[in-house]
Coordinates of C-alpha atoms in Angstrom, one line a residue:
Chain A
M1 CA 0.0 0.0 0.0
A2 CA 2.0 2.9 -1.2
G3 CA 1.5 6.1 -3.1
L4 CA -0.5 9.2 -2.4
H5 CA -3.5 10.1 -4.5
K6 CA -2.6 12.5 -7.3
S7 CA -5.3 15.1 -6.6
E8 CA -6.4 17.4 -9.4
L9 CA -8.1 19.8 -7.0
T10 CA -6.7 23.3 -6.8
N11 CA -7.5 24.6 -3.3
P12 CA -4.3 23.8 -1.3
V13 CA -6.0 22.8 1.9
I14 CA -8.5 20.5 0.1
K15 CA -5.7 19.2 -2.1
W16 CA -3.6 18.4 1.0
I17 CA -6.5 16.3 2.5
D18 CA -7.5 14.8 -0.9
T19 CA -3.9 13.6 -1.5
R20 CA -4.0 11.6 1.7
M21 CA -7.7 10.7 1.7
P22 CA -9.3 11.2 -1.7
V23 CA -12.9 11.8 -0.4
F24 CA -13.2 15.0 -2.5
T25 CA -12.2 13.2 -5.7
M26 CA -14.6 10.4 -4.8
M27 CA -17.5 12.8 -4.2
Q28 CA -16.7 14.6 -7.5
K29 CA -16.6 11.2 -9.3
E30 CA -19.7 9.8 -7.7
Y31 CA -21.9 12.9 -7.5
G32 CA -20.3 15.5 -9.7
T33 CA -19.3 14.1 -13.0
F34 CA -21.0 10.7 -12.5
P35 CA -22.4 9.8 -16.0
T36 CA -26.2 9.5 -15.6
P37 CA -28.6 8.6 -18.4
K38 CA -29.9 11.8 -19.8
N39 CA -33.6 10.7 -20.2
F40 CA -34.6 10.4 -16.5
N41 CA -38.2 11.4 -15.7
Y42 CA -39.4 12.5 -12.3
F43 CA -39.8 8.9 -11.1
W44 CA -36.0 9.0 -10.7
N45 CA -36.3 11.6 -8.0
F46 CA -37.5 9.2 -5.4
G47 CA -34.2 7.6 -4.4
A48 CA -32.8 11.0 -3.5
L49 CA -36.1 11.9 -1.7
A50 CA -35.8 8.7 0.3
M51 CA -32.3 9.7 1.3
I52 CA -33.5 13.1 2.4
N53 CA -36.4 11.6 4.3
L54 CA -34.1 9.2 6.1
M55 CA -32.0 12.1 7.3
I56 CA -35.1 14.1 8.4
M57 CA -36.2 11.0 10.4
I58 CA -32.8 10.6 12.1
V59 CA -32.3 14.2 13.0
T60 CA -35.8 14.7 14.4
G61 CA -35.6 11.3 16.1
I62 CA -32.3 12.2 17.9
F63 CA -34.0 15.4 19.3
L64 CA -37.1 13.5 20.3
A65 CA -35.1 10.8 22.1
M66 CA -33.6 13.6 24.3
N67 CA -37.1 14.0 25.8
Y68 CA -38.7 10.6 25.5
Q69 CA -38.8 8.1 28.4
P70 CA -38.8 4.4 27.4
N71 CA -40.7 3.2 30.5
T72 CA -44.3 2.0 30.5
A73 CA -45.1 4.3 33.5
M74 CA -43.8 7.4 31.7
A75 CA -43.7 6.8 28.0
F76 CA -47.2 8.2 27.1
D77 CA -46.8 11.2 29.4
S78 CA -43.4 12.0 28.1
V79 CA -44.8 12.1 24.6
Q80 CA -47.5 14.5 25.8
R81 CA -44.9 16.6 27.4
I82 CA -43.0 16.7 24.1
M83 CA -46.2 18.0 22.5
R84 CA -47.0 20.6 25.1
D85 CA -43.9 21.7 27.1
V86 CA -40.8 21.1 25.0
N87 CA -39.9 24.0 22.7
F88 CA -41.0 23.1 19.2
G89 CA -41.6 19.5 20.5
W90 CA -44.9 19.4 18.6
L91 CA -43.1 20.2 15.4
L92 CA -40.4 17.6 16.0
R93 CA -42.9 14.9 16.7
Y94 CA -45.3 15.8 13.9
V95 CA -42.4 15.9 11.4
H96 CA -41.2 12.5 12.7
Q97 CA -44.7 11.0 12.8
N98 CA -45.7 12.2 9.4
G99 CA -42.2 11.6 8.1
A100 CA -42.8 7.9 8.5
S101 CA -45.8 8.2 6.2
M102 CA -43.9 10.3 3.7
F103 CA -41.0 7.8 3.8
F104 CA -43.3 5.0 2.8
I105 CA -45.0 7.1 0.1
V106 CA -41.6 7.9 -1.3
V107 CA -40.3 4.3 -1.1
Y108 CA -43.4 2.7 -2.5
I109 CA -43.2 5.0 -5.5
H110 CA -39.5 4.2 -5.7
I111 CA -40.3 0.5 -5.8
F112 CA -43.1 1.0 -8.4
R113 CA -40.5 2.8 -10.5
G114 CA -38.3 -0.2 -10.3
L115 CA -41.2 -2.6 -11.2
Y116 CA -42.4 -0.5 -14.1
Y117 CA -39.1 0.2 -15.7
G118 CA -37.6 -3.3 -14.9
S119 CA -34.8 -1.8 -12.7
Y120 CA -34.5 -5.2 -10.9
K121 CA -33.3 -7.0 -14.0
Y122 CA -29.7 -7.9 -15.0
P123 CA -27.4 -6.5 -14.0
R124 CA -29.2 -4.8 -11.1
E125 CA -30.5 -7.9 -9.3
L126 CA -28.2 -7.4 -6.2
L127 CA -29.1 -3.6 -6.1
W128 CA -32.8 -4.6 -6.1
M129 CA -32.3 -7.2 -3.4
I130 CA -30.4 -4.7 -1.2
G131 CA -33.4 -2.5 -1.7
V132 CA -35.8 -5.2 -0.4
V133 CA -33.6 -5.5 2.7
L134 CA -33.9 -1.8 3.1
L135 CA -37.7 -2.0 2.8
I136 CA -37.9 -4.8 5.5
L137 CA -35.6 -2.8 7.8
M138 CA -37.8 0.3 7.3
M139 CA -40.9 -1.7 8.2
A140 CA -39.3 -3.1 11.4
T141 CA -38.1 0.4 12.4
A142 CA -41.5 2.0 11.7
F143 CA -43.3 -0.8 13.6
M144 CA -41.1 -0.4 16.7
G145 CA -41.3 3.4 16.5
Y146 CA -45.1 3.2 16.5
V147 CA -45.0 1.3 19.8
L148 CA -43.0 4.0 21.6
P149 CA -45.8 6.5 22.3
W150 CA -47.5 3.7 24.3
G151 CA -51.0 4.4 23.3
Q152 CA -53.7 1.8 22.8
M153 CA -52.8 1.2 19.2
S154 CA -49.1 1.1 20.1
Y155 CA -49.7 -1.6 22.7
W156 CA -52.1 -3.7 20.7
G157 CA -50.1 -3.3 17.5
A158 CA -47.1 -4.6 19.3
T159 CA -49.1 -7.5 20.8
V160 CA -50.6 -8.5 17.4
I161 CA -47.3 -8.2 15.4
T162 CA -45.2 -10.0 17.9
N163 CA -47.8 -12.8 18.2
L164 CA -47.4 -13.4 14.4
F165 CA -44.4 -15.5 15.4
S166 CA -46.5 -17.7 17.6
A167 CA -47.9 -19.2 14.4
F168 CA -44.8 -21.2 13.9
P169 CA -45.0 -24.7 15.4
I170 CA -42.8 -25.6 18.4
V171 CA -40.4 -22.6 18.2
G172 CA -43.2 -20.0 18.0
E173 CA -44.1 -19.5 21.6
P174 CA -40.5 -19.4 22.9
I175 CA -39.7 -16.8 20.2
V176 CA -42.6 -14.6 21.3
T177 CA -41.6 -14.9 25.0
W178 CA -38.0 -14.0 23.9
L179 CA -39.2 -11.0 21.9
W180 CA -41.3 -9.7 24.8
G181 CA -38.7 -10.4 27.5
G182 CA -41.7 -11.6 29.6
F183 CA -45.1 -13.1 29.2
S184 CA -46.8 -10.1 27.7
V185 CA -45.8 -6.8 26.0
D186 CA -44.4 -4.9 28.9
N187 CA -41.6 -2.7 30.1
P188 CA -38.8 -4.9 28.8
T189 CA -40.4 -5.0 25.4
L190 CA -40.7 -1.2 25.3
N191 CA -37.1 -0.8 26.4
R192 CA -35.7 -3.1 23.7
F193 CA -38.0 -1.6 21.0
F194 CA -36.6 1.9 21.9
S195 CA -33.1 0.6 21.7
L196 CA -33.7 -1.1 18.3
H197 CA -35.7 1.9 17.0
Y198 CA -32.6 4.0 17.6
L199 CA -30.2 1.5 16.2
L200 CA -32.0 0.4 13.0
P201 CA -31.9 3.8 11.2
F202 CA -28.2 3.7 11.3
V203 CA -28.2 0.1 10.0
I204 CA -30.4 1.6 7.2
V205 CA -27.8 4.2 6.6
G206 CA -25.2 1.5 6.2
V207 CA -27.3 -0.6 3.9
T208 CA -28.3 2.5 1.9
F209 CA -24.5 3.0 1.3
L210 CA -24.3 -0.5 -0.1
H211 CA -27.4 0.2 -2.2
V212 CA -25.8 3.4 -3.7
A213 CA -22.4 1.6 -4.1
A214 CA -24.1 -1.1 -6.1
L215 CA -25.9 1.5 -8.1
H216 CA -22.7 3.2 -9.0
I217 CA -21.3 0.0 -10.4
T218 CA -24.2 -0.9 -12.6
G219 CA -25.2 2.7 -13.3
S220 CA -28.8 3.8 -13.2
N221 CA -31.6 2.3 -15.3
N222 CA -33.7 4.8 -17.3
P223 CA -37.2 5.1 -18.7
L224 CA -36.2 3.3 -21.9
G225 CA -34.7 0.4 -20.0
I226 CA -31.8 0.1 -22.5
D227 CA -28.1 0.3 -21.6
V228 CA -26.1 3.4 -21.9
K229 CA -24.1 2.9 -25.1
S230 CA -22.0 6.0 -25.4
P231 CA -21.1 9.2 -23.5
Q232 CA -23.8 11.0 -25.6
D233 CA -26.4 9.0 -23.7
T234 CA -25.4 10.5 -20.4
L235 CA -25.2 13.8 -18.5
P236 CA -23.0 14.6 -15.5
F237 CA -25.0 14.1 -12.3
H238 CA -24.2 17.6 -11.3
P239 CA -25.7 20.1 -12.1
Y240 CA -28.3 18.3 -14.3
Y241 CA -29.7 15.8 -11.7
T242 CA -28.9 17.8 -8.6
I243 CA -31.2 20.4 -10.0
K244 CA -33.9 18.0 -11.2
D245 CA -33.8 16.3 -7.7
S246 CA -34.1 19.8 -6.1
V247 CA -37.3 20.5 -8.0
G248 CA -38.7 17.2 -6.8
M249 CA -37.5 17.9 -3.3
C250 CA -39.4 21.3 -3.3
V251 CA -42.7 19.6 -4.2
Y252 CA -42.0 16.8 -1.7
L253 CA -41.3 19.3 1.1
M254 CA -44.5 21.2 0.2
I255 CA -46.6 18.1 0.5
F256 CA -44.8 17.1 3.7
A257 CA -45.3 20.6 5.2
A258 CA -49.0 20.6 4.3
L259 CA -49.4 17.3 6.1
V260 CA -47.4 18.5 9.2
F261 CA -49.0 21.9 9.5
F262 CA -52.6 21.4 8.3
A263 CA -53.4 17.7 8.9
P264 CA -50.8 16.3 11.3
N265 CA -53.2 13.6 12.6
L266 CA -54.8 12.7 9.3
L267 CA -52.9 9.4 8.9
G268 CA -52.9 8.6 12.6
D269 CA -55.4 6.6 14.7
P270 CA -57.4 8.4 17.4
N271 CA -57.1 5.3 19.6
N272 CA -53.4 6.1 20.1
F273 CA -54.5 9.2 22.2
I274 CA -55.6 6.7 24.8
P275 CA -52.8 5.4 27.1
A276 CA -52.0 1.7 26.7
N277 CA -54.3 -0.6 28.6
P278 CA -53.2 -4.2 28.7
L279 CA -56.7 -5.3 29.8
Q280 CA -58.8 -3.8 27.0
T281 CA -58.3 -4.2 23.2
P282 CA -59.7 -1.3 21.1
A283 CA -62.9 -2.2 19.1
D284 CA -61.3 -2.0 15.7
I285 CA -57.6 -2.4 15.5
V286 CA -55.8 -1.4 12.4
P287 CA -52.1 -0.9 11.7
E288 CA -50.7 2.3 10.1
W289 CA -51.8 2.8 6.5
Y290 CA -48.5 1.6 5.1
F291 CA -48.9 -1.8 6.6
L292 CA -52.6 -2.3 5.5
P293 CA -52.0 -4.3 2.3
F294 CA -49.8 -6.8 4.3
Y295 CA -52.4 -6.9 7.1
A296 CA -55.1 -7.6 4.6
I297 CA -53.1 -10.6 3.2
L298 CA -52.7 -11.9 6.7
R299 CA -56.4 -11.8 7.3
S300 CA -57.4 -13.2 3.9
V301 CA -56.0 -16.6 4.7
P302 CA -58.3 -18.6 7.0
N303 CA -55.4 -20.3 8.7
K304 CA -53.0 -18.8 11.2
L305 CA -49.7 -20.2 10.0
G306 CA -50.9 -19.8 6.3
G307 CA -51.7 -16.2 6.8
V308 CA -48.4 -15.4 8.5
C309 CA -46.5 -17.2 5.8
M310 CA -48.4 -15.4 3.0
M311 CA -47.7 -12.1 4.6
F312 CA -44.0 -12.6 4.9
G313 CA -44.0 -14.2 1.5
S314 CA -45.5 -11.1 -0.1
L315 CA -42.2 -9.4 0.8
L316 CA -39.9 -12.3 0.3
V317 CA -41.2 -12.9 -3.2
L318 CA -39.6 -9.6 -4.2
F319 CA -36.1 -11.1 -3.5
V320 CA -36.5 -13.6 -6.3
L321 CA -38.4 -11.2 -8.7
P322 CA -35.3 -10.8 -10.9
W323 CA -35.5 -14.5 -11.7
L324 CA -39.3 -14.8 -11.9
D325 CA -39.5 -12.2 -14.6
T326 CA -38.2 -14.0 -17.7
S327 CA -38.5 -11.1 -20.1
P328 CA -35.1 -9.6 -21.1
V329 CA -36.8 -6.3 -21.9
R330 CA -36.7 -3.9 -18.9
S331 CA -39.0 -1.0 -19.5
A332 CA -42.8 -1.6 -19.6
R333 CA -42.9 0.9 -22.5
F334 CA -41.8 -1.9 -24.8
R335 CA -43.9 -4.6 -23.2
P336 CA -47.5 -4.1 -24.3
I337 CA -49.0 -6.7 -22.0
Y338 CA -46.9 -6.2 -18.9
R339 CA -47.5 -2.5 -19.2
Q340 CA -51.2 -3.2 -18.5
L341 CA -50.8 -6.0 -16.0
I342 CA -48.5 -4.0 -13.8
W343 CA -51.4 -1.7 -13.2
L344 CA -53.6 -4.6 -12.3
W345 CA -50.9 -5.5 -9.7
V346 CA -51.0 -1.9 -8.4
L347 CA -54.8 -2.2 -8.2
S348 CA -54.5 -5.4 -6.2
A349 CA -52.1 -3.8 -3.8
V350 CA -54.3 -0.7 -3.3
A351 CA -57.4 -2.9 -3.0
L352 CA -55.5 -4.9 -0.3
G353 CA -54.8 -1.6 1.5
V354 CA -58.5 -0.6 1.4
V355 CA -59.5 -4.1 2.6
G356 CA -57.0 -3.9 5.4
A357 CA -58.7 -0.8 6.7
H358 CA -62.1 -2.5 6.9
P359 CA -63.4 -5.1 9.4
P360 CA -62.9 -8.6 7.9
S361 CA -66.5 -9.4 7.0
G362 CA -68.9 -9.4 4.0
I363 CA -67.6 -8.3 0.7
W364 CA -64.2 -7.2 2.1
V365 CA -63.3 -10.9 2.7
A366 CA -64.0 -11.8 -0.9
I367 CA -62.1 -8.7 -2.3
G368 CA -59.2 -9.4 0.0
R369 CA -58.9 -13.0 -1.2
V370 CA -59.1 -12.1 -4.9
A371 CA -56.5 -9.3 -4.5
T372 CA -54.2 -11.6 -2.5
A373 CA -54.5 -14.2 -5.2
Y374 CA -53.6 -11.7 -7.9
Y375 CA -50.7 -10.2 -5.9
F376 CA -49.0 -13.6 -5.9
L377 CA -50.3 -14.8 -9.3
H378 CA -48.6 -11.7 -10.9
F379 CA -45.2 -12.6 -9.5
L380 CA -45.3 -16.4 -9.5
V381 CA -47.3 -17.2 -12.7
I382 CA -47.8 -14.2 -14.9
L383 CA -44.2 -12.9 -15.0
P384 CA -42.5 -16.2 -15.7
V385 CA -45.0 -17.1 -18.4
L386 CA -45.4 -13.6 -19.9
G387 CA -41.7 -13.3 -20.6
K388 CA -42.0 -16.2 -23.0
L389 CA -45.3 -15.3 -24.7
E390 CA -45.2 -11.5 -24.9
R391 CA -43.8 -9.9 -28.1
P392 CA -42.0 -6.7 -27.1
L393 CA -42.0 -3.6 -29.2
P394 CA -38.8 -2.8 -31.1
L395 CA -36.2 -1.3 -28.8
P396 CA -34.6 2.0 -29.7
E397 CA -31.0 1.9 -30.9
S398 CA -29.8 4.1 -28.1
I399 CA -31.0 6.7 -25.5
S400 CA -29.9 9.5 -27.8
R401 CA -32.1 8.0 -30.6
P402 CA -35.1 6.8 -28.7
V403 CA -37.3 6.4 -31.8
I404 CA -35.8 5.2 -35.0
G405 CA -35.9 7.8 -37.7
G406 CA -37.1 10.6 -35.4
G407 CA -36.2 12.8 -32.5
G408 CA -37.1 11.8 -29.0
G409 CA -38.6 13.8 -26.2
P410 CA -37.1 17.1 -25.1
M411 CA -33.4 16.9 -24.9
P412 CA -31.0 19.6 -23.9
S413 CA -30.0 21.4 -27.0
G414 CA -26.4 20.6 -28.0
A415 CA -26.3 17.4 -26.0
T416 CA -26.9 15.3 -29.0
A417 CA -25.4 17.6 -31.5
K418 CA -21.8 17.4 -30.2
P419 CA -19.9 15.1 -28.0
M420 CA -19.6 16.1 -24.4
E421 CA -16.3 16.4 -22.7
K422 CA -16.4 14.2 -19.6
A423 CA -14.8 11.5 -17.7
Chain B
M1 CA -26.5 35.6 -22.4
A2 CA -27.3 33.6 -25.5
D3 CA -23.7 33.6 -26.8
H4 CA -22.5 32.2 -23.5
S5 CA -25.1 29.5 -23.0
T6 CA -23.1 26.8 -24.6
T7 CA -20.0 27.5 -22.5
V8 CA -21.8 27.8 -19.2
P9 CA -21.1 24.2 -18.0
A10 CA -17.4 24.8 -18.7
V11 CA -17.1 27.9 -16.5
P12 CA -16.0 26.9 -13.1
A13 CA -17.9 28.2 -10.1
G14 CA -17.2 31.7 -9.0
T15 CA -15.2 32.8 -11.9
G16 CA -18.0 35.2 -12.9
H17 CA -19.1 36.3 -16.3
A18 CA -16.8 36.2 -19.3
H19 CA -16.8 40.0 -19.5
G20 CA -15.5 40.2 -15.9
T21 CA -18.7 41.6 -14.5
A22 CA -21.2 39.8 -12.2
G23 CA -23.6 38.0 -14.4
K24 CA -27.0 36.5 -14.1
R25 CA -25.6 33.1 -13.0
D26 CA -23.7 34.7 -10.1
F27 CA -26.9 36.4 -9.0
L28 CA -28.8 33.2 -9.2
K29 CA -26.1 31.3 -7.3
L30 CA -26.1 34.0 -4.5
V31 CA -29.9 34.0 -4.3
A32 CA -30.1 30.2 -4.2
G33 CA -27.3 30.0 -1.7
A34 CA -28.9 32.6 0.6
G35 CA -32.3 30.9 0.3
A36 CA -30.7 27.5 1.2
A37 CA -28.9 29.1 4.2
I38 CA -32.0 30.7 5.5
G39 CA -33.9 27.5 5.0
I40 CA -31.3 25.4 6.9
G41 CA -31.3 28.0 9.7
A42 CA -35.1 27.9 9.9
I43 CA -35.0 24.1 10.1
A44 CA -32.1 24.0 12.6
W45 CA -33.6 26.5 15.0
P46 CA -36.5 24.3 16.3
M47 CA -34.1 21.5 17.0
I48 CA -31.6 23.8 18.8
D49 CA -34.4 25.5 20.8
S50 CA -35.9 22.1 21.8
M51 CA -32.8 21.7 24.0
N52 CA -33.5 24.9 25.9
P53 CA -35.5 24.6 29.2
S54 CA -39.0 23.4 28.4
A55 CA -42.2 25.0 29.7
D56 CA -42.5 22.5 32.6
V57 CA -38.9 23.1 33.7
L58 CA -39.5 26.9 33.6
A59 CA -42.7 26.4 35.6
L60 CA -40.6 25.1 38.4
S61 CA -38.5 28.2 38.5
S62 CA -39.8 29.7 41.7
V63 CA -40.2 28.2 45.2
E64 CA -41.7 29.7 48.4
V65 CA -40.1 29.2 51.7
D66 CA -41.7 29.5 55.2
L67 CA -39.2 31.1 57.5
T68 CA -40.9 30.5 60.9
P69 CA -39.2 27.1 61.7
I70 CA -35.7 28.6 61.2
T71 CA -34.3 29.6 64.5
A72 CA -31.5 32.2 64.9
G73 CA -28.1 30.8 64.1
M74 CA -29.6 28.0 61.9
G75 CA -29.9 27.7 58.1
I76 CA -31.8 25.5 55.8
T77 CA -31.2 24.4 52.2
V78 CA -34.0 24.5 49.7
V79 CA -33.9 23.5 46.0
W80 CA -34.5 26.1 43.4
R81 CA -33.9 25.2 39.7
G82 CA -32.0 22.1 40.8
K83 CA -29.6 24.2 42.8
P84 CA -29.2 24.4 46.6
I85 CA -30.3 27.7 48.2
F86 CA -29.1 28.6 51.6
V87 CA -31.6 30.4 53.8
R88 CA -29.9 31.4 57.1
H89 CA -31.3 33.2 60.1
R90 CA -28.4 35.2 61.4
T91 CA -27.8 36.1 65.0
P92 CA -27.3 39.8 66.0
A93 CA -23.6 39.0 66.5
E94 CA -23.3 37.5 63.1
I95 CA -25.0 40.5 61.5
K96 CA -22.7 42.9 63.3
S97 CA -19.6 41.0 62.3
A98 CA -20.8 41.1 58.7
E99 CA -21.6 44.8 58.7
D100 CA -18.5 45.9 60.6
V101 CA -15.8 44.3 58.5
P102 CA -13.7 46.9 56.5
L103 CA -14.3 46.5 52.8
A104 CA -10.6 46.6 52.2
Q105 CA -10.1 43.2 53.8
L106 CA -12.5 41.6 51.4
I107 CA -11.5 39.6 48.2
E108 CA -14.6 40.9 46.4
P109 CA -15.6 44.0 48.3
Q110 CA -19.3 44.4 48.9
P111 CA -21.1 45.8 51.9
D112 CA -23.5 43.5 53.8
S113 CA -26.3 45.9 53.2
Q114 CA -26.2 45.1 49.4
R115 CA -26.5 41.4 50.1
V116 CA -29.7 41.4 52.3
K117 CA -33.1 43.0 51.8
P118 CA -33.7 46.3 53.7
G119 CA -35.4 45.6 57.1
H120 CA -34.6 41.9 56.9
A121 CA -30.9 41.9 57.9
Q122 CA -31.4 38.7 59.9
W123 CA -32.1 36.7 56.7
I124 CA -29.4 35.9 54.2
V125 CA -30.4 34.0 51.1
L126 CA -27.6 32.6 48.9
I127 CA -27.0 30.2 46.1
G128 CA -25.1 27.5 48.0
I129 CA -22.5 26.7 45.3
C130 CA -18.9 27.5 45.9
T131 CA -17.6 30.0 43.3
H132 CA -14.4 28.0 43.0
L133 CA -15.5 24.7 41.3
G134 CA -19.2 24.1 42.2
C135 CA -19.1 22.2 45.5
I136 CA -21.7 22.8 48.2
P137 CA -20.1 24.5 51.2
L138 CA -20.8 23.3 54.8
G139 CA -22.1 25.6 57.5
N140 CA -25.9 25.7 57.5
K141 CA -26.2 23.5 60.6
P142 CA -24.6 25.1 63.7
S143 CA -22.6 21.8 64.1
D144 CA -21.0 22.1 60.7
P145 CA -17.5 23.5 60.3
R146 CA -18.1 27.2 59.4
G147 CA -14.5 28.4 58.9
D148 CA -12.7 31.2 60.6
W149 CA -15.3 33.8 59.7
G150 CA -18.3 31.9 61.0
G151 CA -20.1 31.6 57.7
W152 CA -19.5 28.6 55.4
F153 CA -16.6 26.3 54.7
C154 CA -16.1 24.5 51.4
P155 CA -14.8 20.9 52.1
C156 CA -13.5 20.5 48.6
H157 CA -10.6 23.0 48.5
G158 CA -11.0 24.9 51.7
S159 CA -12.6 28.2 50.6
Q160 CA -14.2 30.1 53.5
Y161 CA -17.1 32.5 53.5
D162 CA -18.3 35.0 56.2
T163 CA -21.8 35.4 57.6
S164 CA -22.7 37.5 54.6
G165 CA -21.6 34.7 52.2
R166 CA -18.6 36.8 51.1
V167 CA -15.4 34.9 50.3
R168 CA -12.7 35.5 52.9
H169 CA -10.2 32.8 52.0
G170 CA -9.4 31.3 48.6
P171 CA -9.2 29.6 46.3
A172 CA -12.8 30.8 45.5
P173 CA -12.5 34.1 43.6
L174 CA -16.0 35.5 44.2
N175 CA -18.7 35.9 46.9
L176 CA -21.5 33.4 47.0
F177 CA -24.1 34.5 44.4
L178 CA -27.5 35.8 45.4
P179 CA -30.7 34.4 43.9
P180 CA -33.5 36.7 42.9
Y181 CA -36.0 36.7 45.8
A182 CA -38.5 38.8 47.6
F183 CA -40.3 38.8 50.9
M184 CA -43.9 38.1 50.5
S185 CA -44.4 38.7 54.3
D186 CA -42.1 38.8 57.3
T187 CA -42.2 35.0 57.5
R188 CA -42.4 34.0 53.8
V189 CA -39.9 34.5 51.0
K190 CA -40.3 33.6 47.3
I191 CA -37.2 32.6 45.5
G192 CA -37.1 33.0 41.7

């Protein structure tokens, strides 16, 4: 290991550091000149938005933790104290609480982008799988965070979700007791949930780093789903996509602010304003909206173990998606049948969300079962078969020439006309 | 601007316009930078302010003390904002010794009359924290060591205070601080 980095930076102080630890060169390479497909649409904002959302959650969470008491006797009151007595505590909590919802909105759109434009396909399978790990980590973090205010929904949500593991034969009960640290959800459970709720976001930061590292090896997918063929197909990340991401960020922050300042409890459940009572379950118990589709799958199966397996399976199936989809064409733009069926899958997921919000009786049971069936059918049957049967539209020659014989969408003038000087 | 638009990406940040005058791009950069700085400040302030004393902490910032049980020569310690407050009932001899000392002998000269409320010279109310390094001096109870000047004695580094709470022997540099307080009646005092 020898040899200092030959820094090309001019500022003497930065150059001195960069020679010994080339972080500035790395940032310039990965976020400055990084060659990025020039045809991104606004769906490509959501990775950056998720990163911003993660930072908002961590920063507000750190300040909330300075005032939160992870003890069953004090947790609920300490949250009320944050709302009433701590300076700007209401703002910190409402940003954190609604930030969880915003995070799932952003990430679900990000995942939809991947599904629609085939971002999970070769060579981005590992990138996609790391993303599924991130989703599962996020769900665990959100679940444990929801327990902390120690309201009725916190308590009964924790009870129901931890009891999922009791469905497994033999090991189920010992696992649940181990998760609780006792024989019901109680103080030990709250303490460990707080500890893990503080830890997991930093694990997410680490896995996000891997997600981005993998992305920067394969490069980004794009709305055409075809590979970058020449420097003419790309733009440097800065300033083109830093600016495009900033536009999306402004819209995102406006929606976020509208939620925080005008309807902070819109997505919450009134039952969580009642302190946890281990002796009384609320009349209708529902999870937060972002878990509703999975909750609906759980309830659609009339068998305890079956429901739990289907629910976990609905996430785990995403891991093998790159191998279930047999079509070599990435973007749905060139897959006339997939392009319609993906919306049917979205419809099934949304329907499951609506079903999850209603009591499991009458028509909702039937809708829930049909939607569950389609959710799995799409991944396990339709995608493997469709790849063989579907006849894709002709793919464009390159990103710069999206349609043979004609100009594509709006391109920066000069970008196609002359070669760009870049790394 | 049109003749420069194609060269804009090649112009490094901060070099200004090709004609050597501030251009539209410099203006946009400054406005965007200022907007971002104001935004970050506005976001940071609620976080910083959340670490300041909260409303419930501020609500505890005054205590009332009943003076009737405190006999002459004795002192008590009450808690105000998490700090010990000495309330001592001075004997006539202690008052006289505090009033008669020449100011020139003091480390931080201050007459006793400035350290008590007019008409209540028998009551001295002090923040019971040594001005050296924050220990709590002994001397409220008559059985405590009170030092050579009959006031308080700090066990940590040997600082001594007189019956007015003025430092008479180092290493403490300053007199004991006075909390804000007022007499609500002859037998009741409100601190804070």
